[in-house]
Short mmCIF file of C-alpha atoms in Angstrom, two decimals:
data_model
loop_
_atom_site.label_atom_id
_atom_site.label_comp_id
_atom_site.label_asym_id
_atom_site.label_seq_id
_atom_site.Cartn_x
_atom_site.Cartn_y
_atom_site.Cartn_z
CA UNK A 1 -3.17 21.32 -12.08
CA UNK A 2 -3.91 23.92 -14.15
CA UNK A 3 -1.91 27.17 -14.71
CA UNK A 4 -4.28 28.52 -12.04
CA UNK A 5 -3.40 25.89 -9.69
CA UNK A 6 -6.71 23.86 -10.26
CA UNK A 7 -7.05 20.80 -10.48
CA UNK A 8 -7.62 18.89 -14.01
CA UNK A 9 -10.39 16.13 -13.69
CA UNK A 10 -8.70 12.74 -14.85
CA UNK A 11 -10.99 9.69 -14.12
CA UNK A 12 -13.86 12.12 -12.89
CA UNK A 13 -15.55 14.04 -15.12
CA UNK A 14 -16.63 17.06 -12.50
CA UNK A 15 -16.73 16.61 -8.57
CA UNK A 16 -18.92 18.47 -6.08
CA UNK A 17 -17.35 19.99 -2.40
CA UNK A 18 -19.63 19.97 0.83
CA UNK A 19 -19.52 23.24 1.94
CA UNK A 20 -17.68 22.52 4.95
CA UNK A 21 -15.01 20.57 2.43
CA UNK A 22 -15.26 17.51 4.14
CA UNK A 23 -16.98 15.80 1.78
CA UNK A 24 -16.02 15.45 -2.05
CA UNK A 25 -18.35 13.83 -4.35
CA UNK A 26 -16.53 12.65 -7.93
CA UNK A 27 -18.23 11.87 -10.92
CA UNK A 28 -16.61 8.87 -13.04
CA UNK A 29 -16.23 9.63 -16.80
CA UNK A 30 -16.88 6.49 -18.86
CA UNK A 31 -13.70 4.24 -19.02
CA UNK A 32 -13.12 0.70 -19.34
CA UNK A 33 -10.05 -1.29 -17.73
CA UNK A 34 -8.03 -3.11 -20.59
CA UNK A 35 -10.52 -6.07 -20.61
CA UNK A 36 -13.37 -4.22 -21.87
CA UNK A 37 -15.05 -4.48 -18.44
CA UNK A 38 -16.12 -0.61 -17.23
CA UNK A 39 -14.83 1.45 -14.09
CA UNK A 40 -16.48 2.00 -11.49
CA UNK A 41 -16.74 3.47 -7.96
CA UNK A 42 -16.72 0.30 -6.40
CA UNK A 43 -13.50 -0.44 -8.19
CA UNK A 44 -11.81 2.72 -6.24
CA UNK A 45 -13.47 1.74 -2.72
CA UNK A 46 -11.67 -1.68 -3.54
CA UNK A 47 -8.10 0.23 -4.36
CA UNK A 48 -8.19 2.49 -1.57
CA UNK A 49 -9.48 -0.36 1.34
CA UNK A 50 -6.77 -2.27 -0.43
CA UNK A 51 -4.02 0.35 -0.42
CA UNK A 52 -4.36 1.46 3.32
CA UNK A 53 -4.63 -2.24 4.56
CA UNK A 54 -1.54 -3.18 3.06
CA UNK A 55 1.60 -3.28 5.85
CA UNK A 56 3.69 -3.19 1.89
CA UNK A 57 1.90 -0.24 0.48
CA UNK A 58 4.71 2.57 0.35
CA UNK A 59 1.64 5.44 -0.30
CA UNK A 60 -0.37 4.11 1.77
CA UNK A 61 0.00 7.35 4.15
CA UNK A 62 -1.23 9.95 1.72
CA UNK A 63 -4.65 8.76 2.74
CA UNK A 64 -4.08 10.13 6.28
CA UNK A 65 -3.36 13.45 7.74
CA UNK A 66 0.22 13.76 5.93
CA UNK A 67 -1.80 13.38 2.50
CA UNK A 68 -5.73 13.57 1.95
CA UNK A 69 -6.84 13.24 5.78
CA UNK A 70 -9.17 10.68 4.58
CA UNK A 71 -11.48 9.91 7.72
CA UNK A 72 -10.16 6.40 8.80
CA UNK A 73 -6.90 6.47 7.37
CA UNK A 74 -5.05 7.42 10.51
CA UNK A 75 -6.65 4.19 12.30
CA UNK A 76 -5.86 1.99 9.35
CA UNK A 77 -2.32 2.97 8.68
CA UNK A 78 -0.73 4.32 12.10
CA UNK A 79 -2.86 2.62 14.53
CA UNK A 80 -2.76 -1.14 12.26
CA UNK A 81 -6.58 -1.55 12.87
CA UNK A 82 -7.03 -4.67 10.12
CA UNK A 83 -10.68 -3.96 10.31
CA UNK A 84 -10.59 -0.49 10.17
CA UNK A 85 -12.73 1.22 7.30
CA UNK A 86 -12.04 4.49 5.60
CA UNK A 87 -15.15 6.67 5.20
CA UNK A 88 -15.28 6.12 1.31
CA UNK A 89 -18.11 4.58 -0.67
CA UNK A 90 -19.79 3.58 -4.07
CA UNK A 91 -22.91 5.51 -3.94
CA UNK A 92 -23.92 4.27 -7.78
CA UNK A 93 -21.50 2.86 -10.50
CA UNK A 94 -20.39 6.33 -11.43
CA UNK A 95 -20.04 8.04 -7.76
CA UNK A 96 -18.05 7.71 -5.46
CA UNK A 97 -17.67 9.57 -2.34
CA UNK A 98 -14.56 10.43 0.07
CA UNK A 99 -15.11 12.05 3.89
CA UNK A 100 -12.35 13.93 5.24
CA UNK A 101 -11.11 13.77 8.97
CA UNK A 102 -12.90 16.82 10.63
CA UNK A 103 -9.61 17.82 12.37
CA UNK A 104 -7.97 18.48 9.02
CA UNK A 105 -6.97 22.22 7.56
CA UNK A 106 -8.02 22.47 3.87
CA UNK A 107 -4.61 22.60 1.84
CA UNK A 108 -4.08 22.59 -1.95
CA UNK A 109 -3.19 19.02 -1.15
CA UNK A 110 -7.05 17.78 -1.15
CA UNK A 111 -6.84 18.79 -4.73
CA UNK A 112 -5.23 15.92 -5.80
CA UNK A 113 -7.69 13.59 -4.51
#
């Protein structure tokens, strides 16, 4: 966060927020893993899904109503719905879309997505 409490994009070059503040679309900057392979939106989908589906993941709750309110996270983390899916997707290699729960309230916590 900057001095005005506005988010500073890291791996995201920029992002868009829908009018209802429930869909965040991240436009990823060019970056590579240690082995030279490009970082893609599919990497984020994989990592987020793996985190919420891992019972030992200490920070899985950050995707739930107790954090970012990602749609589908509560059912996976709290209700242990093993076949559940987060409402996230790789639009293309450089675009990652996240849908939030429609009952969530806008908070500054969302700025940490």
